[in-house]
Short mmCIF file of C-alpha atoms in Angstrom, two decimals:
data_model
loop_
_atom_site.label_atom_id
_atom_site.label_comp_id
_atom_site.label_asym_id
_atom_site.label_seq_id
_atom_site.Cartn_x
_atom_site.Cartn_y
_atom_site.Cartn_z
CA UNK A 1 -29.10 23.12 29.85
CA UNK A 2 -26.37 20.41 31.16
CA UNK A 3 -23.87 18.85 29.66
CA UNK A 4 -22.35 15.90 30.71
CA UNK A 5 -19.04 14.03 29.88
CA UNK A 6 -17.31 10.50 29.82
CA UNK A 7 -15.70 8.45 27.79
CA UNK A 8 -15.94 4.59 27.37
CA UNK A 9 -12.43 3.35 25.82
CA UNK A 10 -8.84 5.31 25.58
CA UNK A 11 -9.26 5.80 29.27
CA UNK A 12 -5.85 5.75 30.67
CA UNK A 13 -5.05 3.08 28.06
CA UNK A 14 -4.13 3.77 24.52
CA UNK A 15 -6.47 2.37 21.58
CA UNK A 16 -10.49 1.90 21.75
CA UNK A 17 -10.79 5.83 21.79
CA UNK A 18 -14.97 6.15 22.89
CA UNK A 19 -15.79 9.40 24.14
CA UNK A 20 -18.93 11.05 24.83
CA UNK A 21 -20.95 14.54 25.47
CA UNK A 22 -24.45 14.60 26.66
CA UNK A 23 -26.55 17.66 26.14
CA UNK A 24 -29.86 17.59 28.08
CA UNK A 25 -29.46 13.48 27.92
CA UNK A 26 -28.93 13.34 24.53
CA UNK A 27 -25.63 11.43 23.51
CA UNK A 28 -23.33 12.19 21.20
CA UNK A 29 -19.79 10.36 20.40
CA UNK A 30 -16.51 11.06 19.22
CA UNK A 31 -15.02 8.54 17.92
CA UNK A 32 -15.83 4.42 17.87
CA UNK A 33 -12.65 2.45 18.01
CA UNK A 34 -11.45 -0.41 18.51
CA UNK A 35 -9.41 -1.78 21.35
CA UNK A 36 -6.07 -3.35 20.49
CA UNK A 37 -4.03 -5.57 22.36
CA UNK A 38 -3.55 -9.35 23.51
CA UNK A 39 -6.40 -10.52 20.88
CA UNK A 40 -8.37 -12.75 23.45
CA UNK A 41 -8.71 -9.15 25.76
CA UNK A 42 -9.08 -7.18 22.76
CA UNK A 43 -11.78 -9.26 21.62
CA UNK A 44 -13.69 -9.97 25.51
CA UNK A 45 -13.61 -5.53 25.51
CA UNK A 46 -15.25 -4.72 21.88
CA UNK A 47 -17.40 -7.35 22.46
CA UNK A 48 -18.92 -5.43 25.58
CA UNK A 49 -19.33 -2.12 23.80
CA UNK A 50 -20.88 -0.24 26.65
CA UNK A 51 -21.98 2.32 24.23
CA UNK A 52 -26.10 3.18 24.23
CA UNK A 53 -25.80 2.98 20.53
CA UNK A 54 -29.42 3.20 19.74
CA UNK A 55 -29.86 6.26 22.00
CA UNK A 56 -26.69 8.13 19.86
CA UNK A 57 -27.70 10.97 18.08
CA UNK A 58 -24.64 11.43 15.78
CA UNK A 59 -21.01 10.47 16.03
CA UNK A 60 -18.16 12.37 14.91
CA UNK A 61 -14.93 10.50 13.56
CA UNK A 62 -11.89 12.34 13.83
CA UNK A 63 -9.53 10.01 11.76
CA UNK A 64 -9.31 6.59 10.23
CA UNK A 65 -7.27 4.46 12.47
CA UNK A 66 -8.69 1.03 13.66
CA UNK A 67 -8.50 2.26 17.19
CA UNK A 68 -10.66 5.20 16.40
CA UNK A 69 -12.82 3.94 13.67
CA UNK A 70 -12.92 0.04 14.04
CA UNK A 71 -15.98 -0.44 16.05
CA UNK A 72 -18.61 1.83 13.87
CA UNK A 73 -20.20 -1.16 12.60
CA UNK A 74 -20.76 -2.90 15.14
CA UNK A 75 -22.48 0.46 16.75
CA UNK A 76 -24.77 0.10 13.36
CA UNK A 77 -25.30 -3.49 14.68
CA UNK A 78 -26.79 -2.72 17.70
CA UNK A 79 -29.25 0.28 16.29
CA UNK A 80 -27.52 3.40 15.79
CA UNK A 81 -29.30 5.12 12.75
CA UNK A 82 -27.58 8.47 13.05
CA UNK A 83 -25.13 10.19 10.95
CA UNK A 84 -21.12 9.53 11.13
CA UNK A 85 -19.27 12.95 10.66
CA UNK A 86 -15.65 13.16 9.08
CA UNK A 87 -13.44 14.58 6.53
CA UNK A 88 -13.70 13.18 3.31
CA UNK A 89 -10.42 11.73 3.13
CA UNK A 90 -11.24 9.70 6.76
CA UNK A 91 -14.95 8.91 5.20
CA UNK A 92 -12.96 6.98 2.58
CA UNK A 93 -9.97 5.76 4.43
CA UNK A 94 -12.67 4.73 7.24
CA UNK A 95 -14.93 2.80 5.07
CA UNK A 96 -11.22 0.95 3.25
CA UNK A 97 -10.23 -0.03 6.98
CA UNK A 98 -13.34 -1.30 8.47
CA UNK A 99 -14.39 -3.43 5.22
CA UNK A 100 -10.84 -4.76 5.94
CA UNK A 101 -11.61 -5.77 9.01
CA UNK A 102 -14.56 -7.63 8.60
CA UNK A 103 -13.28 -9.86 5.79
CA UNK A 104 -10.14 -10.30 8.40
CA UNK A 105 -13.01 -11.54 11.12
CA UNK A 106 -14.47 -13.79 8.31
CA UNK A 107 -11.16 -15.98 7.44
CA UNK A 108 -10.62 -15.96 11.22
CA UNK A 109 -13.98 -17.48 11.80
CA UNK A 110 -13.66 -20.38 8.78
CA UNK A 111 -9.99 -20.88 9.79
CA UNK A 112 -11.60 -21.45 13.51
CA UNK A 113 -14.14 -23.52 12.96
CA UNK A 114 -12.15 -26.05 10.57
CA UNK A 115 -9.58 -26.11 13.23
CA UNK A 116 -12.43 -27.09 16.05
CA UNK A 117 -13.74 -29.28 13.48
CA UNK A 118 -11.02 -31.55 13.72
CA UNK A 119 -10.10 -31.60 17.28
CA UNK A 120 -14.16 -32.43 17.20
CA UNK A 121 -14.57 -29.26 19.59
CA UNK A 122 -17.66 -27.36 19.69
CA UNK A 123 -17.12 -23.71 17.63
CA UNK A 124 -19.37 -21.15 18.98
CA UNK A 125 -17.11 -17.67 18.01
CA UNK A 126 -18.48 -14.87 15.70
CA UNK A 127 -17.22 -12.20 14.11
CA UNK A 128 -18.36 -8.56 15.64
CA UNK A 129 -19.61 -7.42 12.26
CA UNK A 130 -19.61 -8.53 8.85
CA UNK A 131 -19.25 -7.10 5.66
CA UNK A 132 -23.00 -6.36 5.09
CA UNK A 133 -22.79 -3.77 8.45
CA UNK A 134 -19.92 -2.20 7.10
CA UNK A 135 -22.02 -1.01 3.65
CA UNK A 136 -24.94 0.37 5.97
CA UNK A 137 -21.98 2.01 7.76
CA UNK A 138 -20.85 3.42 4.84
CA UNK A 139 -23.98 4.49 4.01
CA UNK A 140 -24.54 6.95 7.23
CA UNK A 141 -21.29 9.01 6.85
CA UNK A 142 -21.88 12.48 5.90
CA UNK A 143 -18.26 14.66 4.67
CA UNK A 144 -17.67 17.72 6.46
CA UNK A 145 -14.55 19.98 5.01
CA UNK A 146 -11.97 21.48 7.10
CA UNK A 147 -13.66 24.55 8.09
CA UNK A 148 -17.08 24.03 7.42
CA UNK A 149 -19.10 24.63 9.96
CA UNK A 150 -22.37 22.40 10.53
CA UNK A 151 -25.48 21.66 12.82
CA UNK A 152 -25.61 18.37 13.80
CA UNK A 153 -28.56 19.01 15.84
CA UNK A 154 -30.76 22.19 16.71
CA UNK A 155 -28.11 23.30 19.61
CA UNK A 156 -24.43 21.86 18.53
CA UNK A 157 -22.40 22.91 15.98
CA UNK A 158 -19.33 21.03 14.34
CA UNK A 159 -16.27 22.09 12.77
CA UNK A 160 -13.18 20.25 11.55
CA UNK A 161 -9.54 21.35 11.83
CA UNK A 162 -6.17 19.90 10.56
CA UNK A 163 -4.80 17.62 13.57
CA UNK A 164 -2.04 16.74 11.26
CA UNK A 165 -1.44 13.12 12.28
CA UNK A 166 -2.33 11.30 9.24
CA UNK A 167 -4.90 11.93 5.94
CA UNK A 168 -7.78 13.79 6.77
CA UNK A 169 -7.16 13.78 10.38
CA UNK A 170 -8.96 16.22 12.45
CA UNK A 171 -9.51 18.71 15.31
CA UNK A 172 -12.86 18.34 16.19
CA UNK A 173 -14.62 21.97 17.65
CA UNK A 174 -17.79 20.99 19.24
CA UNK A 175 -19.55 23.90 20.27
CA UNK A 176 -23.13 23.56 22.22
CA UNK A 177 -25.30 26.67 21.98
CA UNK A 178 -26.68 27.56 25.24
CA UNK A 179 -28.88 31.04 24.79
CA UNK A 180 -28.85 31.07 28.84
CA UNK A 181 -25.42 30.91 30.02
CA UNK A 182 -23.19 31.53 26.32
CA UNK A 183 -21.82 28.99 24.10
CA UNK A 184 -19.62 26.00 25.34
CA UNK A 185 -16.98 24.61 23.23
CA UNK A 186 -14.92 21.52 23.54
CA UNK A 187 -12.21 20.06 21.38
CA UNK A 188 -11.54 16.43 20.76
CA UNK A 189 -7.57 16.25 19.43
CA UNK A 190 -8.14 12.62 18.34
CA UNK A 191 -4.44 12.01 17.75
CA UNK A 192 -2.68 15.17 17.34
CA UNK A 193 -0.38 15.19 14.66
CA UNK A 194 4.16 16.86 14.72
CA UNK A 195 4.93 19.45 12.73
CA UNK A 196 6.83 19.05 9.50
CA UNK A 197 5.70 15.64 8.65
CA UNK A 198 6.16 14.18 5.68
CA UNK A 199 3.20 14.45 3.36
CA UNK A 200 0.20 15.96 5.09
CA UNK A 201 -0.25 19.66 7.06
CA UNK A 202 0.88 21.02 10.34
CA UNK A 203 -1.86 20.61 13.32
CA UNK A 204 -3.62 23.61 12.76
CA UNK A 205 -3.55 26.40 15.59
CA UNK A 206 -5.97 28.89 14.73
CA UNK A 207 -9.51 27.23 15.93
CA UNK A 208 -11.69 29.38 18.29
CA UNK A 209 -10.53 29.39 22.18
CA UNK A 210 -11.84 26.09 23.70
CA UNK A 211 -13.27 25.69 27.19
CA UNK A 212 -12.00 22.25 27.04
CA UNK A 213 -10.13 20.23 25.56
CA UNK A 214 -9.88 15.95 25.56
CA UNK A 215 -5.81 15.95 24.90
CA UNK A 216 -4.43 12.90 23.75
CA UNK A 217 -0.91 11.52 25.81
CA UNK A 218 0.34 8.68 23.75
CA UNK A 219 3.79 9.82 23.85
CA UNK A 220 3.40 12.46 27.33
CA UNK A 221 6.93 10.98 28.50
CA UNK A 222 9.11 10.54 25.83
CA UNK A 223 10.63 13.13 22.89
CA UNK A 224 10.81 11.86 19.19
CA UNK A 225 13.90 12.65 17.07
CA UNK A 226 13.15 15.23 14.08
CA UNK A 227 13.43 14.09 10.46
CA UNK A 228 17.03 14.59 9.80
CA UNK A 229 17.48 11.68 12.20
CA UNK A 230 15.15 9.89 10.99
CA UNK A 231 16.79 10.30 7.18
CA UNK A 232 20.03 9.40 8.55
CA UNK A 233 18.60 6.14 10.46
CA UNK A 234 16.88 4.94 7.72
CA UNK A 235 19.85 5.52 5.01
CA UNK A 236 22.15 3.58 7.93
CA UNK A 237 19.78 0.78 8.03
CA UNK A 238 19.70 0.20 4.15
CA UNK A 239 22.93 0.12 4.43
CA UNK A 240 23.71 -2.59 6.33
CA UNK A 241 21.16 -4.72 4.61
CA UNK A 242 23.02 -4.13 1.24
CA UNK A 243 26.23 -5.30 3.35
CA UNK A 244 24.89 -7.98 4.47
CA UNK A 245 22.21 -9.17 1.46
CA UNK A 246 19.12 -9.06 4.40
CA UNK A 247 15.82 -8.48 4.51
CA UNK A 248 14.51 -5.50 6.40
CA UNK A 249 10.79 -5.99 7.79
CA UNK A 250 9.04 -2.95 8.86
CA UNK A 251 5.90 -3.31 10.65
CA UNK A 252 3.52 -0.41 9.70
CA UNK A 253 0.12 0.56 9.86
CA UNK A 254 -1.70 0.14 6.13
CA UNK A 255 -2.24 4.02 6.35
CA UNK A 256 0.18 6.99 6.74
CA UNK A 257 2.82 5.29 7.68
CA UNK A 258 3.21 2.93 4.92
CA UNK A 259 3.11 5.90 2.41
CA UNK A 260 4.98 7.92 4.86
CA UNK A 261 7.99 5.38 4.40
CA UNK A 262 7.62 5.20 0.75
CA UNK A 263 7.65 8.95 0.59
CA UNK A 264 11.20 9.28 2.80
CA UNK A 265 12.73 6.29 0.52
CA UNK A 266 11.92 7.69 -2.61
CA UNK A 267 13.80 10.43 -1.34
CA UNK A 268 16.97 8.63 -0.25
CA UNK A 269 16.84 6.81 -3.47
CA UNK A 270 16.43 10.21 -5.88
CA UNK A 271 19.25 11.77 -3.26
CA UNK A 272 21.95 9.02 -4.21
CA UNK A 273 22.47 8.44 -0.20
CA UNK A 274 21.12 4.81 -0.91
CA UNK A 275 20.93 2.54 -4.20
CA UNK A 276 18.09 0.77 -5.78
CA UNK A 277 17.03 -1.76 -3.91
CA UNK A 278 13.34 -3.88 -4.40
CA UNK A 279 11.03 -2.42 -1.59
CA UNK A 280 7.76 -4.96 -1.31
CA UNK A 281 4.79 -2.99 0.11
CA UNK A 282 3.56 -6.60 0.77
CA UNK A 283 -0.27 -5.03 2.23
CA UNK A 284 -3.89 -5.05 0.05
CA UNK A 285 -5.26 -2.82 2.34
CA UNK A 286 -1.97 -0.41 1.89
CA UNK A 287 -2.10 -0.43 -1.45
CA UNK A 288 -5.57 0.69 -1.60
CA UNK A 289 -5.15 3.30 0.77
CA UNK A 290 -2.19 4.83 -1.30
CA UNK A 291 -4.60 5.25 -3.91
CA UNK A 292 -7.07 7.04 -1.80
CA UNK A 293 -4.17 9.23 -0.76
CA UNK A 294 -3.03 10.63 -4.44
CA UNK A 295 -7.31 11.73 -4.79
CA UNK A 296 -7.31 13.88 -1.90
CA UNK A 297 -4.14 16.37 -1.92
CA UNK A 298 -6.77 19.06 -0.12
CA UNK A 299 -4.68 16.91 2.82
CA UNK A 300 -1.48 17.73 1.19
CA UNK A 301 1.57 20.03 2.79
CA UNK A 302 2.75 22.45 -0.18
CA UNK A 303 5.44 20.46 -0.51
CA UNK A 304 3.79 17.54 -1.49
CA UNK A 305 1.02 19.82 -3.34
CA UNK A 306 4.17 21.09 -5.43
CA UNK A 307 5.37 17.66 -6.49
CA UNK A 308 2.24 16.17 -7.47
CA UNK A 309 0.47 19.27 -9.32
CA UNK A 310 3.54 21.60 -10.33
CA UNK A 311 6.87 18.32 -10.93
CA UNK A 312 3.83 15.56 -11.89
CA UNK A 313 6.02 13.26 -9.57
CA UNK A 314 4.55 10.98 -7.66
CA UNK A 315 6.35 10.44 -4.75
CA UNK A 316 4.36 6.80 -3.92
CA UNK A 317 5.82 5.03 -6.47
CA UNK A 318 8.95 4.44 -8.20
CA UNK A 319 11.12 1.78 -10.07
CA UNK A 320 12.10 -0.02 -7.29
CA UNK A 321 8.54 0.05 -6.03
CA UNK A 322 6.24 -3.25 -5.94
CA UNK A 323 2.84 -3.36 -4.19
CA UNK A 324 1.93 -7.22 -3.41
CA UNK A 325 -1.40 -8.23 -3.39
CA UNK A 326 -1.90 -12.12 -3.78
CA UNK A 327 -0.83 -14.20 -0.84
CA UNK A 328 1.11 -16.80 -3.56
CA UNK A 329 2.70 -13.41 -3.95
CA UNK A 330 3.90 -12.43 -0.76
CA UNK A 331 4.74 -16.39 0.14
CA UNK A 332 7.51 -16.13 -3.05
CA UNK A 333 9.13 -13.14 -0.70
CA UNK A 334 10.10 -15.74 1.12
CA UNK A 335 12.23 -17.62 -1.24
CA UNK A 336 14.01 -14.23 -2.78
CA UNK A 337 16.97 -13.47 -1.80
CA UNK A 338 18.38 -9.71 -0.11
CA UNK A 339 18.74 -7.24 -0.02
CA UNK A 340 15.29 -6.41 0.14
CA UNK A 341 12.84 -4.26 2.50
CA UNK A 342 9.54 -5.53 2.57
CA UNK A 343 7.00 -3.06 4.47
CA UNK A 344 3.80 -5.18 5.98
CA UNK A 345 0.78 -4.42 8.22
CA UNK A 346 -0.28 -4.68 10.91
CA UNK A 347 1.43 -2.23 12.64
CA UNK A 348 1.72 -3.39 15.94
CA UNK A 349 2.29 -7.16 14.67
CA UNK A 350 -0.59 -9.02 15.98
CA UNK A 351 -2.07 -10.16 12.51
CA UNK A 352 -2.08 -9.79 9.16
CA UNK A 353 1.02 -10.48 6.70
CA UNK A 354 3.77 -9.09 8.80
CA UNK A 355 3.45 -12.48 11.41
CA UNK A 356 4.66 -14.45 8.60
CA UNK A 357 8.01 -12.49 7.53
CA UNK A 358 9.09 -11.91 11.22
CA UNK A 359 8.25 -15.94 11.74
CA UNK A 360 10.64 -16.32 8.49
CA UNK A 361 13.27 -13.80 9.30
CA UNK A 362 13.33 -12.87 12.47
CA UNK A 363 16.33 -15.56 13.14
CA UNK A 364 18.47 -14.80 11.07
CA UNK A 365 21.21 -12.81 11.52
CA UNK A 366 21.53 -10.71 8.41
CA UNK A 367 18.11 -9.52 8.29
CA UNK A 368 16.59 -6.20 10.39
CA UNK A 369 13.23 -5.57 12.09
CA UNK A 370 12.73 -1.95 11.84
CA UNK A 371 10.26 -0.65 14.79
CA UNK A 372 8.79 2.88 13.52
CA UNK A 373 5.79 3.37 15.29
CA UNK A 374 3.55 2.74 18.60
CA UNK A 375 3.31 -0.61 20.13
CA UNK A 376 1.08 -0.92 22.69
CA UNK A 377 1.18 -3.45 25.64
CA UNK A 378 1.18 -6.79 25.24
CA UNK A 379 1.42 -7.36 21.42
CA UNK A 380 4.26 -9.16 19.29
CA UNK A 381 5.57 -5.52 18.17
CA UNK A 382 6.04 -4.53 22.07
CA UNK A 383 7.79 -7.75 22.82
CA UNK A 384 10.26 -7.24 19.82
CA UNK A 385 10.60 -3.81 20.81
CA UNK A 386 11.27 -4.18 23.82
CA UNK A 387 14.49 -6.37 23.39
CA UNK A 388 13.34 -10.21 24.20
CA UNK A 389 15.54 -12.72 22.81
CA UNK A 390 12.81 -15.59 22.06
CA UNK A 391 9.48 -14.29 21.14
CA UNK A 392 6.14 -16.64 20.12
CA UNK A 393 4.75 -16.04 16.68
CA UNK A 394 1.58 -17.93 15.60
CA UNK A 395 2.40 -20.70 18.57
CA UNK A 396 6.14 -21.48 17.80
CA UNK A 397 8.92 -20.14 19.31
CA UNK A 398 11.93 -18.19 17.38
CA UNK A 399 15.14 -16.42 18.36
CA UNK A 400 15.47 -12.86 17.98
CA UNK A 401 19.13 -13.04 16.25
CA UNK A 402 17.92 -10.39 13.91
CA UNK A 403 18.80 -6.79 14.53
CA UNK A 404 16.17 -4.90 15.86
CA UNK A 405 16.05 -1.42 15.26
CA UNK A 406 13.98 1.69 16.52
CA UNK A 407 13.57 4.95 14.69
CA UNK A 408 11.13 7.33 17.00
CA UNK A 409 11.20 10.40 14.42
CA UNK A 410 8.58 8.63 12.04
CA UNK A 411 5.93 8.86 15.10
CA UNK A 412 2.65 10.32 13.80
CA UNK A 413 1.66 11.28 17.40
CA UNK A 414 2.90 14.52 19.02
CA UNK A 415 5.40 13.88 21.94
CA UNK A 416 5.09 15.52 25.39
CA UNK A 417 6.93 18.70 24.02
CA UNK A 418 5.21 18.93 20.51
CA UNK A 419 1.82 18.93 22.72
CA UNK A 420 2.38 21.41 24.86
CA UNK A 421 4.12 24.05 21.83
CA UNK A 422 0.53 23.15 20.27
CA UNK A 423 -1.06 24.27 23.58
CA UNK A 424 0.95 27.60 23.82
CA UNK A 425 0.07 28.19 19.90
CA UNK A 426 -3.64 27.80 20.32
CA UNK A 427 -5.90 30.72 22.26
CA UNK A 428 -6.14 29.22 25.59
CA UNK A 429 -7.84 32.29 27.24
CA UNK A 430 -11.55 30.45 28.07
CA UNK A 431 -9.64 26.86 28.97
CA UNK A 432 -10.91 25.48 32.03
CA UNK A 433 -9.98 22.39 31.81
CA UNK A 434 -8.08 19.82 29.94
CA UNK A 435 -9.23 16.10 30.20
CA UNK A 436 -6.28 13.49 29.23
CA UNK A 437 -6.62 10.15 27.02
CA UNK A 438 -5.52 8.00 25.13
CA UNK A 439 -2.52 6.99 26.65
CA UNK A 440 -1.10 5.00 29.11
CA UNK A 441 -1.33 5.42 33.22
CA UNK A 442 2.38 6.16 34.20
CA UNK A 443 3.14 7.70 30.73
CA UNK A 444 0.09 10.07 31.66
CA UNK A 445 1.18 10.92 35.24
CA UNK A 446 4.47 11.90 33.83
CA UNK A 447 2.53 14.24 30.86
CA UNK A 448 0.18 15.91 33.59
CA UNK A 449 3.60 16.33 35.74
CA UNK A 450 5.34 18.36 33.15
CA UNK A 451 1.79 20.54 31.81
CA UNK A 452 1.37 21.15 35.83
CA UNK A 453 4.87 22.17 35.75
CA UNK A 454 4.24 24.43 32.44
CA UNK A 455 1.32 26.64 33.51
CA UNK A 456 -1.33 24.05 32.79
CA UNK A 457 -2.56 23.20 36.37
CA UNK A 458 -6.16 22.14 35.43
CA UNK A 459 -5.36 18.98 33.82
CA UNK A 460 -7.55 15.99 35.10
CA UNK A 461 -6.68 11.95 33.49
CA UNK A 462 -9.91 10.60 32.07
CA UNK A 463 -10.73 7.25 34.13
CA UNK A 464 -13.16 4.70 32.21
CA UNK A 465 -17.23 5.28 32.35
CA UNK A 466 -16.44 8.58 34.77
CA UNK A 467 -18.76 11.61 34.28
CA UNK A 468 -18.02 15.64 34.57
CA UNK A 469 -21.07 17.74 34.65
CA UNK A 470 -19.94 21.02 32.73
#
C-alpha cells in the first residue's frame, strides 16, 4: 500500500487550507477553503483550484470558516460527486456560509457589470459558483458525531474530535488500514481551538496516538492574553465610548466570534462593570448563524450547557441587543448618535458591511476600532492593525484619527504555547512526524524553532503542491 501526502493551499500562508492523502492513488481531501487576501490575488488563486476534483473520493471538513469551507462548491463545479464529511453543527454552519458567499459573488457581478456598462468597457468576470452549486453541495454532506467512527472507503476510517476553535470544530483522525504493515493514522488539527473559551469545549486530548499530525501555526510566534484581560479590555473600551458618546466598530467573523462577543458583553452588562448601551450586530449572515448556534449545545462547554438548559438564559440576546438585517437598516446606524458598539463582518475587513462603518467612523476622533481577531496580509483589517494613519476604503482615502484598539485574548486559534501544552497532553508515543500549515513563513520558522527547542525535533513546514511518501 502507499500513501502519499500534499497539500494545495495553507502552505506556509494562512487561509485556503487544501490538504490531501493519497492511498494507492486514490485522493482524498481535508478541507476546501478559500484563499483570503488582496481580492484581485484572492480571486486569480481560487480561480486555479489545482485540486483533481473529479478524481476525489471524499472530503472531510473540519470546520466552517470561509478559509476552510469556501471553495466546496466550486469543487462540485468541476465534478466531484463524493461525500463531504463534518459535524453537524459545521454541515449547517458550512452550508449558511457558502450560500452567503455566492449571493455576495452575485451583487459583485451586477454591481460590475453596470459599472463597465457605463465606462462602455467590456465585462467578462464571473462568479466561482452560484447559488444553484451550493444546494448540490449541500446535498453531498453526510454528519458524522464526535466520536463516531466511520468508513469512508473499504481501507480508511474517520473519526471526529473536539478542536475547540469554534461550533462543531474538529480533530480529524484519519486512520488507513494497511493488513501488511499495521494501521497508519494521521490527524488534521484544522484550527485548533484555547482552552477555556467562551461558549464551546476544550480541544479534546484523548484521540488515539497519531503517526502524524498536519499542525496548524497561525499564531506559532506570539502568546494571547487569557480572558480576565480580555474582560478588563473590553469593559475599558466601553468605557471610553460612554465618555466620549462614540461608536465602537468591531470587525468579526459572522461565526464564533460574533456570538463570542455577545456572550462576554452580556456578561459585563449582567456584572454591573458596564451600563446598557445599544450593541448593533449589524450582519445577516451573523444573525443566522446565532440561531444555528442555540440548536446545537452538543457543542456547548457545561457552562454554557448550564445556562441554557438548567437558568433558561440565553446568553445571545438581551435588552440592549439588536440584530440588523436590512441594509436601509444598517445605513440609519449611521445617522444615530453614541454611544453605541456596532459588531459587523467581515472579519478581516475586505467586504461586507463593516467597509461602510470604518469609511463613516474611522475619522473621527471619539469613535474606536476594536481589532479582536486574525488579519492576514494585505487586507484593510491588517493595515488598521497595524497602525497606518491614512488607509483606502472602497477607493477614497480617510484618516485614522479613531482609536484603534487590539485585544489578542478573544483569538480562537491556539498560540505557540497553547499548541505545544496540546502536544504534551495528547499520546505522542507513535509520532513521527509533524507537518506545519496554515500559517505564515517567518511566524512558522519561529513555531518550528521553539517545538525543536521543546522535544519536537521532527517538525517539517508544508511547502505548496510538495509530496511525502509515508
Amino acid at each position: 500500500m502507499s500513501v502519499s501526502l500534499y497539500s494545495l493551499g495553507a502552505a506556509q500562508e494562512v487561509t485556503g487550507s487544501k490538504h490531501i492523502f493519497e492511498v494507492d492513488g486514490r485522493p482524498f481531501m481535508v478541507d476546501c477553503g478559500a484563499f483570503q487576501g488582496k481580492r484581485k490575488e484572492a480571486d486569480e488563486k481560487n480561480r486555479r483550484f489545482d485540486v483533481p476534483a473529479d478524481k476525489l473520493e471524499a472530503v472531510i471538513l473540519t470546520h466552517a470558516h470561509f478559509d476552510h469551507c469556501g471553495l466546496l462548491p466550486l469543487a462540485v463545479k468541476k465534478g466531484f460527486r463524493g461525500n463531504i464529511y463534518s459535524t453537524p453543527a459545521t454541515r449547517d454552519l458550512a452550508n449558511l456560509i457558502m450560500m452567503d458567499s455566492a449571493r455576495i459573488q452575485a451583487r459583485d457581478a451586477e454591481y460590475l457589470r453596470k459599472q463597465a456598462a457605463k465606462k462602455r468597457e467590456t465585462f467578462t468576470w464571473q462568479p466561482l459558483f452560484t447559488e444553484k452549486d451550493v444546494v448540490l453541495t449541500a446535498n453531498q454532506f453526510v454528519a458524522l458525531s464526535y466520536q463516531r467512527k466511520m468508513y469512508i472507503a473499504p481501507d480508511v476510517e474517520l473519526e471526529f474530535f473536539d478542536a475547540g476553535h469554534i461550533l462543531g470544530s474538529a480533530i480529524a483522525m484519519v486512520t488507513i488500514k494497511n493488513q501488511k504493515d499495521g494501521n497508519i493514522r494521521i490527524a488534521y488539527t484544522g484550527d485548533l481551538g484555547r482552552k477555556n473559551k467562551a461558549i464551546i469545549r476544550d480541544p479534546a486530548v484523548n484521540l488515539p496516538a497519531p503517526d502524524y499530525i498536519f499542525l496548524e501555526s497561525t499564531y506559532g510566534d506570539r502568546l494571547h492574553e487569557n480572558s480576565d484581560i480580555a474582560m478588563d479590555e473590553l469593559e475599558k473600551t466601553v468605557r471610553r465610548a460612554v465618555a466620549t458618546k462614540g461608536k465602537i466598530i468591531i470587525p468579526a467573523f459572522a461565526i464564533e466570534r460574533t456570538q463570542e462577543l455577545v456572550y462576554y458583553l452580556h456578561l459585563l452588562v449582567d456584572k454591573k462593570r458596564i451600563p446598557e448601551i445599544p450593541i448593533y450586530v449589524d450582519s445577516p449572515m451573523a444573525t443566522n448563524a446565532t440561531s444555528i448556534f442555540q440548536i446545537h449545545p452538543e457543542c456547548y462547554d457545561q457552562e454554557t450547557f448550564n445556562a441554557f438548559l438548567t437558568h433558561h438564559k440565553n446568553p445571545f440576546g438581551f435588552n440592549a441587543l439588536s440584530f440588523i438585517t436590512s441594509v436601509d437598516e444598517s445605513k440609519l446606524l449611521n445617522k444615530k448618535n453614541g454611544p453605541m458598539i456596532i459588531i459587523s463582518a467581515d472579519g478581516m475587513c475586505e467586504a461586507g458591511r463593516v467597509v461602510h462603518h470604518l469609511a463613516n467612523n474611522i475619522s473621527k476622533s471619539e469613535n474606536t476600532v476594536l481589532i479582536v481577531g486574525y488579519m492576514a496580509e494585505n487586507t484593510l483589517g491588517r493595515r488598521i492593525a497595524d497602525g497606518e494613519k491614512e488607509v483606502r476604503i472602497m477607493g477614497d482615502w480617510y484618516k485614522v484619527n479613531a482609536e484603534v484598539h487590539r485585544i489578542a485574548a478573544f483569538s480562537a486559534h491556539a498560540d505557540y504555547s497553547e499548541c505545544k501544552v496540546w502536544l504534551d497532553s495528547i499520546d505522542t508515543s507513535r509520532l513521527k512526524k509533524i507537518f506545519m500549515v496554515h500559517g505564515e513563513k517567518g511566524v512558522q520558522e519561529s513555531f518550528l524553532n521553539y517545538l525543536n527547542t521543546n522535544g519536537y525535533n521532527n517538525v517539517h513546514i508544508v511547502k505548496y503542491g510538495e509530496t511525502f511518501s509515508i
